[in-house]
CSV table of C-alpha atoms in Angstrom, one decimal:
chain,number,residue,atom,x,y,z
A,1,UNK,CA,31.1,10.1,-4.5
A,2,UNK,CA,29.3,8.5,-1.5
A,3,UNK,CA,25.6,9.1,-0.5
A,4,UNK,CA,25.0,9.0,3.3
A,5,UNK,CA,21.3,9.0,2.6
A,6,UNK,CA,21.5,5.8,0.6
A,7,UNK,CA,23.5,4.1,3.4
A,8,UNK,CA,20.7,4.9,5.8
A,9,UNK,CA,18.0,3.7,3.5
A,10,UNK,CA,19.9,0.4,2.7
A,11,UNK,CA,20.2,-0.2,6.4
A,12,UNK,CA,16.7,0.7,7.4
A,13,UNK,CA,15.1,-1.3,4.6
A,14,UNK,CA,16.4,-4.5,6.3
A,15,UNK,CA,15.2,-3.3,9.7
A,16,UNK,CA,18.8,-3.0,11.1
A,17,UNK,CA,19.9,-0.6,13.8
A,18,UNK,CA,23.3,0.9,13.6
A,19,UNK,CA,24.3,-1.4,16.4
A,20,UNK,CA,23.1,-4.5,14.5
A,21,UNK,CA,24.8,-3.3,11.3
A,22,UNK,CA,28.1,-2.8,13.2
A,23,UNK,CA,27.9,-6.3,14.7
A,24,UNK,CA,27.1,-8.0,11.3
A,25,UNK,CA,29.6,-6.0,9.3
A,26,UNK,CA,32.5,-5.6,11.7
A,27,UNK,CA,32.5,-1.8,11.1
A,28,UNK,CA,32.3,0.1,14.4
A,29,UNK,CA,29.1,1.9,15.4
A,30,UNK,CA,31.1,5.2,15.6
A,31,UNK,CA,32.3,4.8,12.1
A,32,UNK,CA,28.9,3.9,10.8
A,33,UNK,CA,27.4,7.0,12.5
A,34,UNK,CA,30.0,9.2,10.9
A,35,UNK,CA,29.3,7.7,7.5
A,36,UNK,CA,25.5,8.2,7.8
A,37,UNK,CA,25.8,11.8,9.0
A,38,UNK,CA,28.2,12.6,6.1
A,39,UNK,CA,31.0,13.5,8.5
A,40,UNK,CA,33.3,11.3,6.4
A,41,UNK,CA,33.1,8.7,3.7
A,42,UNK,CA,33.9,5.0,4.3
A,43,UNK,CA,37.1,3.5,3.2
A,44,UNK,CA,37.0,0.9,0.4
A,45,UNK,CA,37.4,-1.9,2.9
A,46,UNK,CA,34.6,-0.6,5.1
A,47,UNK,CA,32.3,0.1,2.1
A,48,UNK,CA,32.9,-3.5,0.9
A,49,UNK,CA,31.9,-4.9,4.3
A,50,UNK,CA,28.8,-2.7,4.5
A,51,UNK,CA,27.7,-3.5,1.0
A,52,UNK,CA,28.0,-7.2,1.6
A,53,UNK,CA,26.1,-7.0,4.8
A,54,UNK,CA,23.3,-4.9,3.3
A,55,UNK,CA,23.1,-7.0,0.1
A,56,UNK,CA,23.6,-4.2,-2.3
A,57,UNK,CA,26.3,-3.4,-4.8
A,58,UNK,CA,28.9,-0.8,-3.8
A,59,UNK,CA,27.7,1.3,-6.7
A,60,UNK,CA,24.3,1.7,-4.9
A,61,UNK,CA,26.1,4.2,-2.5
A,62,UNK,CA,27.5,6.2,-5.4
A,63,UNK,CA,24.1,7.1,-6.9
A,64,UNK,CA,22.4,10.5,-6.4
A,65,UNK,CA,20.9,11.0,-2.9
A,66,UNK,CA,17.4,9.6,-2.6
A,67,UNK,CA,14.8,11.4,-0.5
A,68,UNK,CA,13.3,9.3,2.2
A,69,UNK,CA,9.5,9.1,2.6
A,70,UNK,CA,8.8,11.1,5.8
A,71,UNK,CA,6.6,9.5,8.5
A,72,UNK,CA,4.1,12.3,8.5
A,73,UNK,CA,3.5,11.9,4.8
A,74,UNK,CA,2.3,8.3,4.9
A,75,UNK,CA,-1.1,7.0,6.0
A,76,UNK,CA,0.0,4.4,8.4
A,77,UNK,CA,-2.7,2.6,10.4
A,78,UNK,CA,-2.1,1.7,14.0
A,79,UNK,CA,1.1,3.8,14.0
A,80,UNK,CA,1.4,3.6,17.7
A,81,UNK,CA,1.5,-0.2,17.6
A,82,UNK,CA,4.3,-0.2,14.9
A,83,UNK,CA,7.8,0.0,16.2
A,84,UNK,CA,10.0,2.8,14.7
A,85,UNK,CA,12.4,0.2,13.3
A,86,UNK,CA,9.6,-1.6,11.4
A,87,UNK,CA,8.0,1.6,10.2
A,88,UNK,CA,11.3,3.0,9.0
A,89,UNK,CA,12.0,-0.3,7.2
A,90,UNK,CA,8.7,-0.1,5.3
A,91,UNK,CA,9.3,3.6,4.4
A,92,UNK,CA,12.9,2.9,3.2
A,93,UNK,CA,11.6,0.2,0.9
A,94,UNK,CA,8.9,2.6,-0.3
A,95,UNK,CA,11.6,5.2,-1.2
A,96,UNK,CA,13.3,2.6,-3.3
A,97,UNK,CA,10.0,1.6,-4.9
A,98,UNK,CA,9.5,5.2,-6.0
A,99,UNK,CA,12.9,5.1,-7.7
A,100,UNK,CA,11.8,1.8,-9.4
A,101,UNK,CA,8.6,3.4,-10.7
A,102,UNK,CA,10.6,6.5,-11.9
A,103,UNK,CA,12.8,4.0,-13.9
A,104,UNK,CA,9.7,2.5,-15.4
A,105,UNK,CA,8.4,6.1,-16.3
A,106,UNK,CA,11.7,6.8,-18.1
A,107,UNK,CA,10.9,3.8,-20.4
A,108,UNK,CA,7.1,4.0,-20.7
A,109,UNK,CA,4.4,6.6,-20.7
A,110,UNK,CA,2.4,6.0,-17.5
A,111,UNK,CA,-1.2,7.3,-16.8
A,112,UNK,CA,-1.3,10.8,-15.3
A,113,UNK,CA,-2.7,11.1,-11.8
A,114,UNK,CA,-6.5,11.8,-11.7
A,115,UNK,CA,-7.3,11.6,-8.0
A,116,UNK,CA,-9.5,14.5,-6.9
A,117,UNK,CA,-9.0,16.3,-3.6
A,118,UNK,CA,-12.3,16.5,-1.8
A,119,UNK,CA,-11.2,17.2,1.8
A,120,UNK,CA,-14.3,19.5,2.4
A,121,UNK,CA,-16.8,16.7,1.8
A,122,UNK,CA,-18.1,13.9,4.1
A,123,UNK,CA,-16.7,10.5,3.1
A,124,UNK,CA,-20.0,9.2,1.7
A,125,UNK,CA,-20.4,12.3,-0.5
A,126,UNK,CA,-16.7,12.1,-1.6
A,127,UNK,CA,-17.1,8.5,-2.6
A,128,UNK,CA,-20.2,9.2,-4.6
A,129,UNK,CA,-18.5,12.1,-6.4
A,130,UNK,CA,-15.4,10.0,-7.3
A,131,UNK,CA,-17.6,7.2,-8.7
A,132,UNK,CA,-19.5,9.8,-10.8
A,133,UNK,CA,-16.2,11.4,-12.0
A,134,UNK,CA,-14.9,8.1,-13.0
A,135,UNK,CA,-18.2,7.0,-14.7
A,136,UNK,CA,-18.6,3.9,-12.5
A,137,UNK,CA,-22.4,4.3,-12.0
A,138,UNK,CA,-23.6,2.2,-9.1
A,139,UNK,CA,-22.2,-1.2,-10.3
A,140,UNK,CA,-19.4,-3.1,-8.6
A,141,UNK,CA,-15.8,-2.2,-9.3
A,142,UNK,CA,-14.6,-5.2,-11.3
A,143,UNK,CA,-10.9,-4.7,-10.6
A,144,UNK,CA,-9.8,-2.0,-8.2
A,145,UNK,CA,-6.1,-2.3,-8.8
A,146,UNK,CA,-6.6,-1.8,-12.5
A,147,UNK,CA,-8.9,1.1,-11.9
A,148,UNK,CA,-6.4,2.9,-9.6
A,149,UNK,CA,-3.5,2.3,-12.0
A,150,UNK,CA,-5.6,3.8,-14.8
A,151,UNK,CA,-6.0,6.9,-12.7
A,152,UNK,CA,-2.2,7.3,-12.2
A,153,UNK,CA,-1.8,5.5,-8.9
A,154,UNK,CA,1.4,3.4,-8.6
A,155,UNK,CA,0.7,0.1,-6.8
A,156,UNK,CA,3.4,-1.8,-5.0
A,157,UNK,CA,3.7,-4.7,-2.4
A,158,UNK,CA,4.8,-4.6,1.2
A,159,UNK,CA,7.7,-6.9,2.0
A,160,UNK,CA,6.5,-10.2,3.3
A,161,UNK,CA,8.4,-9.9,6.5
A,162,UNK,CA,6.2,-6.9,7.4
A,163,UNK,CA,2.9,-8.6,6.8
A,164,UNK,CA,1.6,-7.3,10.2
A,165,UNK,CA,1.6,-3.8,8.8
A,166,UNK,CA,-1.5,-2.6,6.8
A,167,UNK,CA,-1.5,-0.9,3.5
A,168,UNK,CA,-0.5,2.8,3.3
A,169,UNK,CA,-0.2,5.5,0.8
A,170,UNK,CA,1.6,8.9,0.1
A,171,UNK,CA,2.2,11.4,-2.6
A,172,UNK,CA,5.6,12.0,-4.1
A,173,UNK,CA,5.8,14.9,-6.7
A,174,UNK,CA,2.0,14.8,-7.0
A,175,UNK,CA,2.1,11.1,-7.9
A,176,UNK,CA,0.1,8.8,-5.6
A,177,UNK,CA,1.6,5.6,-4.3
A,178,UNK,CA,-0.3,2.8,-2.6
A,179,UNK,CA,1.4,-0.1,-0.9
A,180,UNK,CA,-0.7,-3.2,-0.3
A,181,UNK,CA,-0.3,-6.1,2.1
A,182,UNK,CA,-0.6,-8.9,-0.4
A,183,UNK,CA,-0.7,-11.6,2.3
A,184,UNK,CA,-4.4,-10.7,2.9
A,185,UNK,CA,-7.5,-12.1,1.1
A,186,UNK,CA,-8.5,-10.6,-2.2
A,187,UNK,CA,-11.5,-8.9,-0.6
A,188,UNK,CA,-9.4,-7.4,2.2
A,189,UNK,CA,-6.8,-6.1,-0.3
A,190,UNK,CA,-9.6,-4.4,-2.3
A,191,UNK,CA,-10.9,-2.8,0.9
A,192,UNK,CA,-7.4,-1.7,1.8
A,193,UNK,CA,-6.9,-0.2,-1.7
A,194,UNK,CA,-10.2,1.7,-1.4
A,195,UNK,CA,-9.2,2.8,2.1
A,196,UNK,CA,-6.0,4.3,0.8
A,197,UNK,CA,-7.9,5.9,-2.0
A,198,UNK,CA,-10.0,7.5,0.7
A,199,UNK,CA,-6.9,9.0,2.3
A,200,UNK,CA,-5.7,10.3,-1.1
A,201,UNK,CA,-9.1,11.9,-1.7
A,202,UNK,CA,-9.8,13.2,1.8
A,203,UNK,CA,-6.4,13.8,3.4
A,204,UNK,CA,-3.8,14.4,0.7
A,205,UNK,CA,-3.3,18.1,1.8
A,206,UNK,CA,-2.7,17.4,5.5
A,207,UNK,CA,0.1,15.9,7.5
A,208,UNK,CA,-0.6,12.5,9.0
A,209,UNK,CA,-0.6,13.7,12.6
A,210,UNK,CA,-0.8,10.7,14.9
A,211,UNK,CA,-3.1,12.7,17.3
A,212,UNK,CA,-5.9,12.7,14.6
A,213,UNK,CA,-5.2,9.2,13.1
A,214,UNK,CA,-8.3,7.6,14.6
A,215,UNK,CA,-10.6,10.2,13.0
A,216,UNK,CA,-8.8,9.9,9.6
A,217,UNK,CA,-8.9,6.1,9.7
A,218,UNK,CA,-12.7,6.2,10.4
A,219,UNK,CA,-13.2,8.5,7.5
A,220,UNK,CA,-11.1,6.4,5.1
A,221,UNK,CA,-13.0,3.3,6.2
A,222,UNK,CA,-16.4,5.0,5.6
A,223,UNK,CA,-15.1,6.2,2.1
A,224,UNK,CA,-14.0,2.7,1.2
A,225,UNK,CA,-17.3,1.1,2.2
A,226,UNK,CA,-19.3,3.8,0.3
A,227,UNK,CA,-17.0,3.5,-2.8
A,228,UNK,CA,-17.1,-0.3,-3.0
A,229,UNK,CA,-20.8,-0.6,-1.9
A,230,UNK,CA,-22.6,2.5,-3.1
A,231,UNK,CA,-25.6,3.5,-1.0
A,232,UNK,CA,-28.2,3.7,-3.7
A,233,UNK,CA,-27.4,0.3,-5.2
A,234,UNK,CA,-27.2,-1.5,-1.8
A,235,UNK,CA,-30.6,0.0,-0.8
A,236,UNK,CA,-32.1,-1.2,-4.1
A,237,UNK,CA,-31.1,-4.8,-3.3
A,238,UNK,CA,-33.7,-5.3,-0.6
A,239,UNK,CA,-31.1,-6.3,2.0
A,240,UNK,CA,-33.0,-5.3,5.1
A,241,UNK,CA,-32.6,-8.0,7.8
A,242,UNK,CA,-30.8,-10.2,5.1
A,243,UNK,CA,-30.2,-13.8,5.8
A,244,UNK,CA,-26.7,-15.3,5.9
A,245,UNK,CA,-27.2,-16.9,2.5
A,246,UNK,CA,-28.4,-13.6,1.1
A,247,UNK,CA,-25.5,-11.7,2.6
A,248,UNK,CA,-22.9,-14.2,1.2
A,249,UNK,CA,-24.4,-13.9,-2.3
A,250,UNK,CA,-24.3,-10.1,-2.1
A,251,UNK,CA,-20.7,-10.0,-0.8
A,252,UNK,CA,-19.7,-12.1,-3.9
A,253,UNK,CA,-21.5,-9.6,-6.1
A,254,UNK,CA,-19.8,-6.6,-4.6
A,255,UNK,CA,-16.4,-8.5,-4.2
A,256,UNK,CA,-16.0,-7.4,-0.6
A,257,UNK,CA,-15.6,-9.4,2.6
A,258,UNK,CA,-18.7,-10.7,4.4
A,259,UNK,CA,-17.8,-8.7,7.5
A,260,UNK,CA,-17.4,-5.5,5.4
A,261,UNK,CA,-20.8,-5.9,3.9
A,262,UNK,CA,-22.3,-6.7,7.3
A,263,UNK,CA,-20.9,-3.4,8.7
A,264,UNK,CA,-22.2,-1.5,5.6
A,265,UNK,CA,-25.7,-2.9,6.1
A,266,UNK,CA,-25.6,-1.8,9.7
A,267,UNK,CA,-24.2,1.6,8.6
A,268,UNK,CA,-27.2,2.0,6.2
A,269,UNK,CA,-29.7,0.9,8.9
A,270,UNK,CA,-30.5,-2.3,7.1
A,271,UNK,CA,-29.4,-4.2,10.1
A,272,UNK,CA,-30.4,-3.1,13.6
A,273,UNK,CA,-27.9,-3.5,16.4
A,274,UNK,CA,-29.1,-7.0,17.4
A,275,UNK,CA,-29.1,-8.2,13.8
A,276,UNK,CA,-25.7,-6.8,13.3
A,277,UNK,CA,-24.2,-8.5,16.3
A,278,UNK,CA,-26.0,-11.8,15.5
A,279,UNK,CA,-24.6,-11.8,11.9
A,280,UNK,CA,-21.1,-11.0,13.2
A,281,UNK,CA,-21.2,-14.0,15.5
A,282,UNK,CA,-22.5,-16.3,12.8
A,283,UNK,CA,-19.8,-15.2,10.4
A,284,UNK,CA,-17.1,-15.5,13.0
A,285,UNK,CA,-18.3,-19.1,13.8
A,286,UNK,CA,-17.9,-20.0,10.1
A,287,UNK,CA,-14.4,-18.5,9.8
A,288,UNK,CA,-15.2,-15.2,8.1
A,289,UNK,CA,-13.5,-13.0,10.7
A,290,UNK,CA,-10.0,-14.3,10.0
A,291,UNK,CA,-10.4,-15.4,6.4
A,292,UNK,CA,-12.8,-15.3,3.5
A,293,UNK,CA,-14.0,-18.8,2.6
A,294,UNK,CA,-14.9,-19.2,-1.1
A,295,UNK,CA,-13.6,-15.7,-1.7
A,296,UNK,CA,-12.2,-14.0,-4.8
A,297,UNK,CA,-8.7,-14.4,-6.3
A,298,UNK,CA,-6.5,-11.4,-5.3
A,299,UNK,CA,-6.2,-8.7,-7.9
A,300,UNK,CA,-2.9,-8.2,-9.8
A,301,UNK,CA,-1.3,-5.3,-11.6
A,302,UNK,CA,-2.1,-4.7,-15.3
A,303,UNK,CA,0.5,-1.9,-15.5
A,304,UNK,CA,3.4,-4.0,-14.2
A,305,UNK,CA,2.4,-7.0,-16.3
A,306,UNK,CA,2.6,-4.8,-19.4
A,307,UNK,CA,5.9,-3.2,-18.7
A,308,UNK,CA,7.6,-6.4,-17.4
A,309,UNK,CA,6.1,-9.0,-19.8
A,310,UNK,CA,4.6,-7.0,-22.7
A,311,UNK,CA,5.9,-7.1,-26.3
A,312,UNK,CA,7.6,-3.7,-26.0
A,313,UNK,CA,11.0,-3.2,-24.3
A,314,UNK,CA,10.6,-4.7,-20.9
A,315,UNK,CA,11.6,-3.7,-17.4
A,316,UNK,CA,12.6,-7.1,-16.0
A,317,UNK,CA,13.7,-7.8,-12.5
A,318,UNK,CA,17.3,-8.3,-13.7
A,319,UNK,CA,17.3,-5.1,-15.8
A,320,UNK,CA,15.8,-3.0,-13.1
A,321,UNK,CA,18.1,-4.3,-10.4
A,322,UNK,CA,21.1,-3.6,-12.6
A,323,UNK,CA,19.8,-0.1,-13.6
A,324,UNK,CA,19.1,0.8,-9.9
A,325,UNK,CA,22.1,-0.9,-8.4
A,326,UNK,CA,19.8,-3.1,-6.2
A,327,UNK,CA,19.6,-6.7,-5.2
A,328,UNK,CA,17.1,-8.5,-7.4
A,329,UNK,CA,15.3,-9.6,-4.3
A,330,UNK,CA,14.5,-6.0,-3.6
A,331,UNK,CA,12.9,-5.5,-7.0
A,332,UNK,CA,10.9,-8.8,-6.6
A,333,UNK,CA,9.7,-7.4,-3.3
A,334,UNK,CA,8.3,-4.3,-4.9
A,335,UNK,CA,6.0,-6.3,-7.2
A,336,UNK,CA,5.5,-9.7,-5.4
A,337,UNK,CA,2.0,-11.1,-5.9
A,338,UNK,CA,1.1,-8.2,-8.2
A,339,UNK,CA,2.9,-10.0,-11.1
A,340,UNK,CA,4.5,-13.4,-11.3
A,341,UNK,CA,8.3,-13.2,-10.6
A,342,UNK,CA,10.9,-16.0,-10.5
A,343,UNK,CA,12.3,-16.7,-7.1
């Protein structure tokens, strides 16, 4: 038994074209094309070369076919600036991550999804309703990753070599998945997670048509700001024309970036246009546009820590890679920076 779909996923996850795989493996492009289309299976010799080049056991290709995550199902930002090869690599890794979480679900009872669909509401209203549904009041969200996991969202990491790609999300069998760029600051990771929650709440029933991506991204950004910095609480903090010191104290309270809070204050008319531009310049001069001096520690996964390091039967990197016929580096990539893993 040979799965052409798995050959394509294994190749794409490494960002390899058929031409590059042919060059690295010594198997001709024509043969590789026929293997991927299912026209014919590879010989044992060809399969050994391919498996070695793609860093997977030969048994990986003998597993049941694995459905790829379609491009129009994922909430990619700046899709037009992402090459097809890099986009396909991220989606191929995401497909394997889904299988990793399905393996976890076969061993542990995971939280059921509880993400409402509020596509008829404006982002501000939707954010307020989700906070109310989850009994958050108007206080800061102490740990957004933990909160999303408790609502059935499966959190995973983007591979380090694709750190230029932002977070994204999708639904698979009604289960939400969010992939975070863990090379960012803790504050920006929180905003990314809230942004992807916005997509799940506002856009889960629509295809991610590139022609409407700018509008969707603006709505998800507005949702994230409203969810992390609720209007009623921010207005109650007397932040009108706030000083730099006051703003930095408030960004620590809300656990958001200084730039995100500045934008929110402008959005709520607590900064006029001149005050907003002035504060942006001041923050940029002090390094807050590219980083977050004195910021928070990035959030980690409570769910993955429990299943990988808890007292119950564990899903270790070694066990999962053996069960899924994957290279251990692939499994480490799924969870990197969300839980500690040995190199």
